[in-house]
Amino acid sequence: MNVASNWFNSLTESLLSHRRYIPAALTLCTGTSLSLAAAAVVWHSENQRMQAEFHQQADRLNVALQQSINKNLEFLYSLEGFYRASTEVSRQDFKQFVHPALARNAAIHSVNWIRRVPAAQKAAYERTIRAEDFPAFQIYERTPDKKQVKAKVRSEYFPIIYREALEEDNKVIGFDVASSPDRKAALEKSVNTGKIAASARIRLVSNNQPGLQVFLPVPSRTTSADNSVNGRQNLMGVIAGLFQITSMVDSSLESLNLDKINFYLYDNSAIEKERFLVRYDSQAKQLIDNPKHEKPELANLRGKICQDPSACTRLFNVADRQWRLLVLPGKGYNSMSTHQGSLAIGAIGLLMTGGLTIYLLMSLERTAKVEQQVYDRTIQLKQRTAELETALKNLQEAQFQLIQTEKMSSLGQLVAGVAHEINNPVNFISGNLIHTGEYTQSLLELVEIYQQQYPNPTPEVQAKQKEIDWEFISEDLPKILKSMNMGAERIRQIVLSLRNFSRLDEAEMKSVDIHQGIDSTLMILDSRLKPQLGFPGIQVIKEYGNLPLVECWAGQLNQVFMNVLSNAIDVLHEQRSHILPNGKTLYDSAFLPRIRIRTELLSSNCVCVRIADNGAGMTENVKKRLFDPFFTTKPVGKGTGLGLSIGYQIVDKHQGSLRCVSAPGEGTEFWIEVPVRQQPEQSVSKVLPAVGVSWN
């Protein structure tokens, strides 16, 4: 009960909220219903007209078939009249009479003259025909495999004596028609009744097409009234016309336009399985005599046009047989093109209804505007919410950048402290190595003088000299001191590079040598540039120009050099190496990694540092996001995505520009442009976000 009540209340609220659209809805429903009703009435009338046209076409087809068949049978009657009027018809007379008709009518396959020969007269009759230029003549019959054999002994024979066809075949002469089961029944009926008789569907021997054999008996001039078996002695002969069913039907279709109409032709006088004669397919526009298609589609029989199969059936006689014509609508007969009128009425009604409905809806525009205002306010609130979310995201990015900057500052302090602590003992070692070298040289000179004064020392001295290998010590000791001095100098240079890189003692902006900052950065990255196992090292090409001192924050600018050079080194290592399935690294020996550093003075107040590598380059999509915070192409855990973003802000803080030139397969080059002298209004604390990138 509660569910039904809730549903009713929900429906009521929905109708009340949309009640202003009720007039338009009623107009739409009423107009649509009337339009569809009118279209349905016209549709029904079009169906009736289409059914009437279909039955008219079926009647015309039936008449055309009957006329075509009668035309062919009339030729046999004319030949019968020729025999009745002639005292004797020779083979030449038969040919002259029949041949023109064969040329005019393609449905007549052949015309034969058959004589009745009693068994007692068989031998004499064969001798007579042999004397007529047929030396090998004999009455024969055919086996099931079409071979000619001598006719079996029977009471009478009906051999073919004359035969005329467009394709001459004298082998047929002498064939006993009564020996053929397909023709015997019709022949016997014709002889017994003295009337025309037709066979069921047969297959023509010459082309295997469906055919029809029609027999017309010709009595002698002194025939009796009874032409039964007792009167066969008065039979002059039998005219046998052989017709090709498809040609006979096709000739009747020449004057008809059977568009989308199929039909089936059956012989009702035959047994059930042999009734099918031929079928016409309107879609293929051809006659089909394959018995597999003898049954029509039941869907067509259940249609409105042929809902009663007898309405689509026509019966007519062929000689003594009854043929049945079944006419059916073909595919697309009842298509949309036959209902253009009803469709047009429906479309016009719906258009008028739609126009009226639109007019009513336009009258509700004021209400719609109010709803639109509410919708606009909602969109504004959503936009403000999105802006707040964007501001929160920017704040988080700034927080991450500040943390990264603080890390770099702490790292710089650590580097400076370590450099200071290392510098004092290194200076102590370097200073003492000078005195140690002088003392060692003096002692060696003293020993040399002693050896000159006392060339023959005591055995104990000689044994000790041999034990300590005095000659090697005197030669190697200066070299050791020299190597120690070089190592101390190397440590002093590294410490100096660390101090130059951090520049924590230079909090204010000062004029510095850019080349010194680049060299200090390269000194720190020297371990990654040197050759390794299977890696030849990275060749650094310096093309320094003649630059003036540049006013800048040296430590921050060195950080930019560090980020760009570190990225270039990473790319070159990845370009040359390939990870094998066992986890080992394989290096490509054909690839020689290089980094080129070029400095130049672009104008009187602008210097440019160009750092280029011969790596794989990058795509346009990567270049567009190159300076975005947290964007990186490195694997997880190997890059924060802040190096170039912070570098861009540092260069922008110096009133300069940082841009990238790269293409896939052509390496990458970064242009770092900074002014020689900063503008007076530039503040130390100025940090601008990376809002754009200049491209070449």
PDB file of N, CA and C in Angstrom, residues 522-590:
ATOM      1  N   LEU A 522      80.585  20.798 -14.436  1.00  0.00           N
ATOM      2  CA  LEU A 522      81.176  19.644 -15.117  1.00  0.00           C
ATOM      3  C   LEU A 522      82.124  18.891 -14.199  1.00  0.00           C
ATOM      4  N   MET A 523      82.822  19.627 -13.323  1.00  0.00           N
ATOM      5  CA  MET A 523      83.721  18.969 -12.375  1.00  0.00           C
ATOM      6  C   MET A 523      82.937  18.061 -11.430  1.00  0.00           C
ATOM      7  N   ILE A 524      81.764  18.540 -10.975  1.00  0.00           N
ATOM      8  CA  ILE A 524      80.943  17.731 -10.062  1.00  0.00           C
ATOM      9  C   ILE A 524      80.384  16.504 -10.787  1.00  0.00           C
ATOM     10  N   LEU A 525      80.030  16.661 -12.068  1.00  0.00           N
ATOM     11  CA  LEU A 525      79.450  15.560 -12.849  1.00  0.00           C
ATOM     12  C   LEU A 525      80.505  14.725 -13.551  1.00  0.00           C
ATOM     13  N   ASP A 526      81.796  14.939 -13.206  1.00  0.00           N
ATOM     14  CA  ASP A 526      82.872  14.286 -13.945  1.00  0.00           C
ATOM     15  C   ASP A 526      82.784  12.761 -13.855  1.00  0.00           C
ATOM     16  N   SER A 527      82.330  12.242 -12.686  1.00  0.00           N
ATOM     17  CA  SER A 527      82.263  10.778 -12.534  1.00  0.00           C
ATOM     18  C   SER A 527      81.261  10.147 -13.497  1.00  0.00           C
ATOM     19  N   ARG A 528      80.224  10.880 -13.872  1.00  0.00           N
ATOM     20  CA  ARG A 528      79.224  10.354 -14.802  1.00  0.00           C
ATOM     21  C   ARG A 528      79.637  10.542 -16.260  1.00  0.00           C
ATOM     22  N   LEU A 529      80.649  11.391 -16.485  1.00  0.00           N
ATOM     23  CA  LEU A 529      81.123  11.624 -17.850  1.00  0.00           C
ATOM     24  C   LEU A 529      82.244  10.678 -18.243  1.00  0.00           C
ATOM     25  N   LYS A 530      82.919  10.082 -17.249  1.00  0.00           N
ATOM     26  CA  LYS A 530      84.081   9.246 -17.534  1.00  0.00           C
ATOM     27  C   LYS A 530      83.658   7.904 -18.125  1.00  0.00           C
ATOM     28  N   PRO A 531      84.587   7.242 -18.821  1.00  0.00           N
ATOM     29  CA  PRO A 531      84.293   5.896 -19.353  1.00  0.00           C
ATOM     30  C   PRO A 531      84.037   4.902 -18.223  1.00  0.00           C
ATOM     31  N   GLN A 532      83.157   3.965 -18.492  1.00  0.00           N
ATOM     32  CA  GLN A 532      82.842   2.894 -17.558  1.00  0.00           C
ATOM     33  C   GLN A 532      82.939   1.574 -18.292  1.00  0.00           C
ATOM     34  N   LEU A 533      82.641   0.502 -17.577  1.00  0.00           N
ATOM     35  CA  LEU A 533      82.717  -0.821 -18.181  1.00  0.00           C
ATOM     36  C   LEU A 533      81.705  -0.927 -19.318  1.00  0.00           C
ATOM     37  N   GLY A 534      82.201  -1.047 -20.548  1.00  0.00           N
ATOM     38  CA  GLY A 534      81.323  -1.135 -21.714  1.00  0.00           C
ATOM     39  C   GLY A 534      80.783   0.202 -22.172  1.00  0.00           C
ATOM     40  N   PHE A 535      81.165   1.302 -21.498  1.00  0.00           N
ATOM     41  CA  PHE A 535      80.675   2.638 -21.864  1.00  0.00           C
ATOM     42  C   PHE A 535      81.881   3.528 -22.125  1.00  0.00           C
ATOM     43  N   PRO A 536      81.982   4.127 -23.319  1.00  0.00           N
ATOM     44  CA  PRO A 536      83.199   4.879 -23.667  1.00  0.00           C
ATOM     45  C   PRO A 536      83.286   6.245 -23.011  1.00  0.00           C
ATOM     46  N   GLY A 537      82.250   6.643 -22.304  1.00  0.00           N
ATOM     47  CA  GLY A 537      82.242   7.978 -21.735  1.00  0.00           C
ATOM     48  C   GLY A 537      81.581   8.976 -22.665  1.00  0.00           C
ATOM     49  N   ILE A 538      81.291  10.149 -22.150  1.00  0.00           N
ATOM     50  CA  ILE A 538      80.611  11.199 -22.909  1.00  0.00           C
ATOM     51  C   ILE A 538      81.631  12.275 -23.258  1.00  0.00           C
ATOM     52  N   GLN A 539      81.720  12.573 -24.532  1.00  0.00           N
ATOM     53  CA  GLN A 539      82.638  13.617 -24.996  1.00  0.00           C
ATOM     54  C   GLN A 539      81.972  14.982 -24.818  1.00  0.00           C
ATOM     55  N   VAL A 540      82.625  15.863 -24.086  1.00  0.00           N
ATOM     56  CA  VAL A 540      82.131  17.219 -23.849  1.00  0.00           C
ATOM     57  C   VAL A 540      82.924  18.169 -24.741  1.00  0.00           C
ATOM     58  N   ILE A 541      82.191  18.842 -25.615  1.00  0.00           N
ATOM     59  CA  ILE A 541      82.805  19.790 -26.548  1.00  0.00           C
ATOM     60  C   ILE A 541      82.475  21.205 -26.066  1.00  0.00           C
ATOM     61  N   LYS A 542      83.491  21.958 -25.709  1.00  0.00           N
ATOM     62  CA  LYS A 542      83.292  23.325 -25.226  1.00  0.00           C
ATOM     63  C   LYS A 542      83.600  24.307 -26.346  1.00  0.00           C
ATOM     64  N   GLU A 543      82.635  25.143 -26.637  1.00  0.00           N
ATOM     65  CA  GLU A 543      82.815  26.206 -27.631  1.00  0.00           C
ATOM     66  C   GLU A 543      82.478  27.531 -26.956  1.00  0.00           C
ATOM     67  N   TYR A 544      83.426  27.948 -26.075  1.00  0.00           N
ATOM     68  CA  TYR A 544      83.193  29.155 -25.280  1.00  0.00           C
ATOM     69  C   TYR A 544      83.497  30.392 -26.115  1.00  0.00           C
ATOM     70  N   GLY A 545      82.568  31.343 -26.032  1.00  0.00           N
ATOM     71  CA  GLY A 545      82.809  32.629 -26.662  1.00  0.00           C
ATOM     72  C   GLY A 545      83.440  33.614 -25.684  1.00  0.00           C
ATOM     73  N   ASN A 546      83.699  34.801 -26.160  1.00  0.00           N
ATOM     74  CA  ASN A 546      84.299  35.849 -25.321  1.00  0.00           C
ATOM     75  C   ASN A 546      83.168  36.591 -24.630  1.00  0.00           C
ATOM     76  N   LEU A 547      82.875  36.197 -23.381  1.00  0.00           N
ATOM     77  CA  LEU A 547      81.726  36.757 -22.654  1.00  0.00           C
ATOM     78  C   LEU A 547      82.201  37.708 -21.571  1.00  0.00           C
ATOM     79  N   PRO A 548      81.438  38.762 -21.323  1.00  0.00           N
ATOM     80  CA  PRO A 548      81.737  39.629 -20.180  1.00  0.00           C
ATOM     81  C   PRO A 548      81.233  38.982 -18.895  1.00  0.00           C
ATOM     82  N   LEU A 549      81.579  39.589 -17.755  1.00  0.00           N
ATOM     83  CA  LEU A 549      81.028  39.114 -16.491  1.00  0.00           C
ATOM     84  C   LEU A 549      79.526  39.377 -16.483  1.00  0.00           C
ATOM     85  N   VAL A 550      78.771  38.414 -15.969  1.00  0.00           N
ATOM     86  CA  VAL A 550      77.311  38.484 -15.987  1.00  0.00           C
ATOM     87  C   VAL A 550      76.816  38.711 -14.569  1.00  0.00           C
ATOM     88  N   GLU A 551      75.917  39.665 -14.403  1.00  0.00           N
ATOM     89  CA  GLU A 551      75.338  39.955 -13.096  1.00  0.00           C
ATOM     90  C   GLU A 551      74.207  38.951 -12.833  1.00  0.00           C
ATOM     91  N   CYS A 552      74.384  38.101 -11.799  1.00  0.00           N
ATOM     92  CA  CYS A 552      73.392  37.057 -11.544  1.00  0.00           C
ATOM     93  C   CYS A 552      73.573  36.501 -10.152  1.00  0.00           C
ATOM     94  N   TRP A 553      72.633  35.598  -9.777  1.00  0.00           N
ATOM     95  CA  TRP A 553      72.800  34.763  -8.582  1.00  0.00           C
ATOM     96  C   TRP A 553      73.492  33.497  -9.059  1.00  0.00           C
ATOM     97  N   ALA A 554      74.792  33.407  -8.850  1.00  0.00           N
ATOM     98  CA  ALA A 554      75.599  32.359  -9.460  1.00  0.00           C
ATOM     99  C   ALA A 554      75.156  30.970  -9.016  1.00  0.00           C
ATOM    100  N   GLY A 555      74.838  30.804  -7.720  1.00  0.00           N
ATOM    101  CA  GLY A 555      74.433  29.484  -7.228  1.00  0.00           C
ATOM    102  C   GLY A 555      73.169  28.977  -7.907  1.00  0.00           C
ATOM    103  N   GLN A 556      72.192  29.890  -8.078  1.00  0.00           N
ATOM    104  CA  GLN A 556      70.944  29.472  -8.722  1.00  0.00           C
ATOM    105  C   GLN A 556      71.166  29.165 -10.205  1.00  0.00           C
ATOM    106  N   LEU A 557      71.993  29.971 -10.869  1.00  0.00           N
ATOM    107  CA  LEU A 557      72.257  29.727 -12.284  1.00  0.00           C
ATOM    108  C   LEU A 557      73.030  28.419 -12.478  1.00  0.00           C
ATOM    109  N   ASN A 558      73.940  28.112 -11.522  1.00  0.00           N
ATOM    110  CA  ASN A 558      74.647  26.825 -11.586  1.00  0.00           C
ATOM    111  C   ASN A 558      73.674  25.655 -11.431  1.00  0.00           C
ATOM    112  N   GLN A 559      72.614  25.885 -10.621  1.00  0.00           N
ATOM    113  CA  GLN A 559      71.604  24.838 -10.463  1.00  0.00           C
ATOM    114  C   GLN A 559      70.897  24.562 -11.801  1.00  0.00           C
ATOM    115  N   VAL A 560      70.662  25.602 -12.609  1.00  0.00           N
ATOM    116  CA  VAL A 560      70.057  25.419 -13.928  1.00  0.00           C
ATOM    117  C   VAL A 560      70.990  24.588 -14.819  1.00  0.00           C
ATOM    118  N   PHE A 561      72.318  24.946 -14.807  1.00  0.00           N
ATOM    119  CA  PHE A 561      73.271  24.163 -15.590  1.00  0.00           C
ATOM    120  C   PHE A 561      73.283  22.705 -15.146  1.00  0.00           C
ATOM    121  N   MET A 562      73.229  22.480 -13.809  1.00  0.00           N
ATOM    122  CA  MET A 562      73.246  21.127 -13.269  1.00  0.00           C
ATOM    123  C   MET A 562      72.039  20.317 -13.766  1.00  0.00           C
ATOM    124  N   ASN A 563      70.827  20.927 -13.724  1.00  0.00           N
ATOM    125  CA  ASN A 563      69.620  20.209 -14.136  1.00  0.00           C
ATOM    126  C   ASN A 563      69.658  19.857 -15.628  1.00  0.00           C
ATOM    127  N   VAL A 564      70.084  20.805 -16.468  1.00  0.00           N
ATOM    128  CA  VAL A 564      70.105  20.558 -17.912  1.00  0.00           C
ATOM    129  C   VAL A 564      71.156  19.508 -18.263  1.00  0.00           C
ATOM    130  N   LEU A 565      72.358  19.642 -17.671  1.00  0.00           N
ATOM    131  CA  LEU A 565      73.424  18.677 -17.979  1.00  0.00           C
ATOM    132  C   LEU A 565      73.084  17.285 -17.445  1.00  0.00           C
ATOM    133  N   SER A 566      72.462  17.201 -16.255  1.00  0.00           N
ATOM    134  CA  SER A 566      72.086  15.890 -15.704  1.00  0.00           C
ATOM    135  C   SER A 566      71.077  15.198 -16.605  1.00  0.00           C
ATOM    136  N   ASN A 567      70.108  15.962 -17.094  1.00  0.00           N
ATOM    137  CA  ASN A 567      69.127  15.361 -18.011  1.00  0.00           C
ATOM    138  C   ASN A 567      69.799  14.867 -19.291  1.00  0.00           C
ATOM    139  N   ALA A 568      70.735  15.648 -19.834  1.00  0.00           N
ATOM    140  CA  ALA A 568      71.434  15.239 -21.055  1.00  0.00           C
ATOM    141  C   ALA A 568      72.231  13.954 -20.819  1.00  0.00           C
ATOM    142  N   ILE A 569      72.918  13.861 -19.647  1.00  0.00           N
ATOM    143  CA  ILE A 569      73.698  12.651 -19.341  1.00  0.00           C
ATOM    144  C   ILE A 569      72.775  11.442 -19.219  1.00  0.00           C
ATOM    145  N   ASP A 570      71.605  11.622 -18.552  1.00  0.00           N
ATOM    146  CA  ASP A 570      70.650  10.506 -18.425  1.00  0.00           C
ATOM    147  C   ASP A 570      70.179  10.030 -19.789  1.00  0.00           C
ATOM    148  N   VAL A 571      69.881  10.978 -20.669  1.00  0.00           N
ATOM    149  CA  VAL A 571      69.389  10.608 -22.004  1.00  0.00           C
ATOM    150  C   VAL A 571      70.454   9.852 -22.782  1.00  0.00           C
ATOM    151  N   LEU A 572      71.703  10.292 -22.702  1.00  0.00           N
ATOM    152  CA  LEU A 572      72.768   9.630 -23.457  1.00  0.00           C
ATOM    153  C   LEU A 572      73.049   8.231 -22.922  1.00  0.00           C
ATOM    154  N   HIS A 573      72.960   8.034 -21.600  1.00  0.00           N
ATOM    155  CA  HIS A 573      73.125   6.697 -21.041  1.00  0.00           C
ATOM    156  C   HIS A 573      71.997   5.778 -21.509  1.00  0.00           C
ATOM    157  N   GLU A 574      70.760   6.286 -21.528  1.00  0.00           N
ATOM    158  CA  GLU A 574      69.623   5.470 -21.977  1.00  0.00           C
ATOM    159  C   GLU A 574      69.712   5.187 -23.479  1.00  0.00           C
ATOM    160  N   GLN A 575      70.211   6.172 -24.247  1.00  0.00           N
ATOM    161  CA  GLN A 575      70.311   6.002 -25.699  1.00  0.00           C
ATOM    162  C   GLN A 575      71.298   4.899 -26.063  1.00  0.00           C
ATOM    163  N   ARG A 576      72.391   4.816 -25.289  1.00  0.00           N
ATOM    164  CA  ARG A 576      73.449   3.855 -25.647  1.00  0.00           C
ATOM    165  C   ARG A 576      73.217   2.480 -25.034  1.00  0.00           C
ATOM    166  N   SER A 577      72.503   2.393 -23.909  1.00  0.00           N
ATOM    167  CA  SER A 577      72.391   1.123 -23.191  1.00  0.00           C
ATOM    168  C   SER A 577      71.073   0.442 -23.489  1.00  0.00           C
ATOM    169  N   HIS A 578      71.080  -0.894 -23.369  1.00  0.00           N
ATOM    170  CA  HIS A 578      69.894  -1.737 -23.509  1.00  0.00           C
ATOM    171  C   HIS A 578      69.921  -2.752 -22.375  1.00  0.00           C
ATOM    172  N   ILE A 579      68.807  -2.925 -21.697  1.00  0.00           N
ATOM    173  CA  ILE A 579      68.721  -3.865 -20.580  1.00  0.00           C
ATOM    174  C   ILE A 579      68.433  -5.256 -21.139  1.00  0.00           C
ATOM    175  N   LEU A 580      69.293  -6.210 -20.814  1.00  0.00           N
ATOM    176  CA  LEU A 580      69.106  -7.586 -21.256  1.00  0.00           C
ATOM    177  C   LEU A 580      68.119  -8.300 -20.343  1.00  0.00           C
ATOM    178  N   PRO A 581      67.551  -9.464 -20.798  1.00  0.00           N
ATOM    179  CA  PRO A 581      66.607 -10.206 -19.940  1.00  0.00           C
ATOM    180  C   PRO A 581      67.210 -10.644 -18.611  1.00  0.00           C
ATOM    181  N   ASN A 582      68.545 -10.861 -18.538  1.00  0.00           N
ATOM    182  CA  ASN A 582      69.155 -11.284 -17.280  1.00  0.00           C
ATOM    183  C   ASN A 582      69.446 -10.116 -16.352  1.00  0.00           C
ATOM    184  N   GLY A 583      69.047  -8.889 -16.749  1.00  0.00           N
ATOM    185  CA  GLY A 583      69.228  -7.726 -15.896  1.00  0.00           C
ATOM    186  C   GLY A 583      70.497  -6.957 -16.146  1.00  0.00           C
ATOM    187  N   LYS A 584      71.392  -7.479 -16.971  1.00  0.00           N
ATOM    188  CA  LYS A 584      72.642  -6.779 -17.271  1.00  0.00           C
ATOM    189  C   LYS A 584      72.424  -5.718 -18.337  1.00  0.00           C
ATOM    190  N   THR A 585      73.359  -4.772 -18.396  1.00  0.00           N
ATOM    191  CA  THR A 585      73.241  -3.660 -19.336  1.00  0.00           C
ATOM    192  C   THR A 585      74.179  -3.887 -20.519  1.00  0.00           C
ATOM    193  N   LEU A 586      73.622  -3.784 -21.731  1.00  0.00           N
ATOM    194  CA  LEU A 586      74.414  -3.932 -22.958  1.00  0.00           C
ATOM    195  C   LEU A 586      74.510  -2.563 -23.630  1.00  0.00           C
ATOM    196  N   TYR A 587      75.719  -2.130 -23.982  1.00  0.00           N
ATOM    197  CA  TYR A 587      75.938  -0.824 -24.575  1.00  0.00           C
ATOM    198  C   TYR A 587      76.147  -0.955 -26.075  1.00  0.00           C
ATOM    199  N   ASP A 588      75.576   0.017 -26.806  1.00  0.00           N
ATOM    200  CA  ASP A 588      75.693   0.052 -28.267  1.00  0.00           C
ATOM    201  C   ASP A 588      77.032   0.695 -28.630  1.00  0.00           C
ATOM    202  N   SER A 589      77.938  -0.070 -29.214  1.00  0.00           N
ATOM    203  CA  SER A 589      79.280   0.442 -29.513  1.00  0.00           C
ATOM    204  C   SER A 589      79.277   1.427 -30.678  1.00  0.00           C
ATOM    205  N   ALA A 590      78.237   1.408 -31.521  1.00  0.00           N
ATOM    206  CA  ALA A 590      78.217   2.304 -32.680  1.00  0.00           C
ATOM    207  C   ALA A 590      77.828   3.727 -32.298  1.00  0.00           C
TER     208      ALA A 590
END
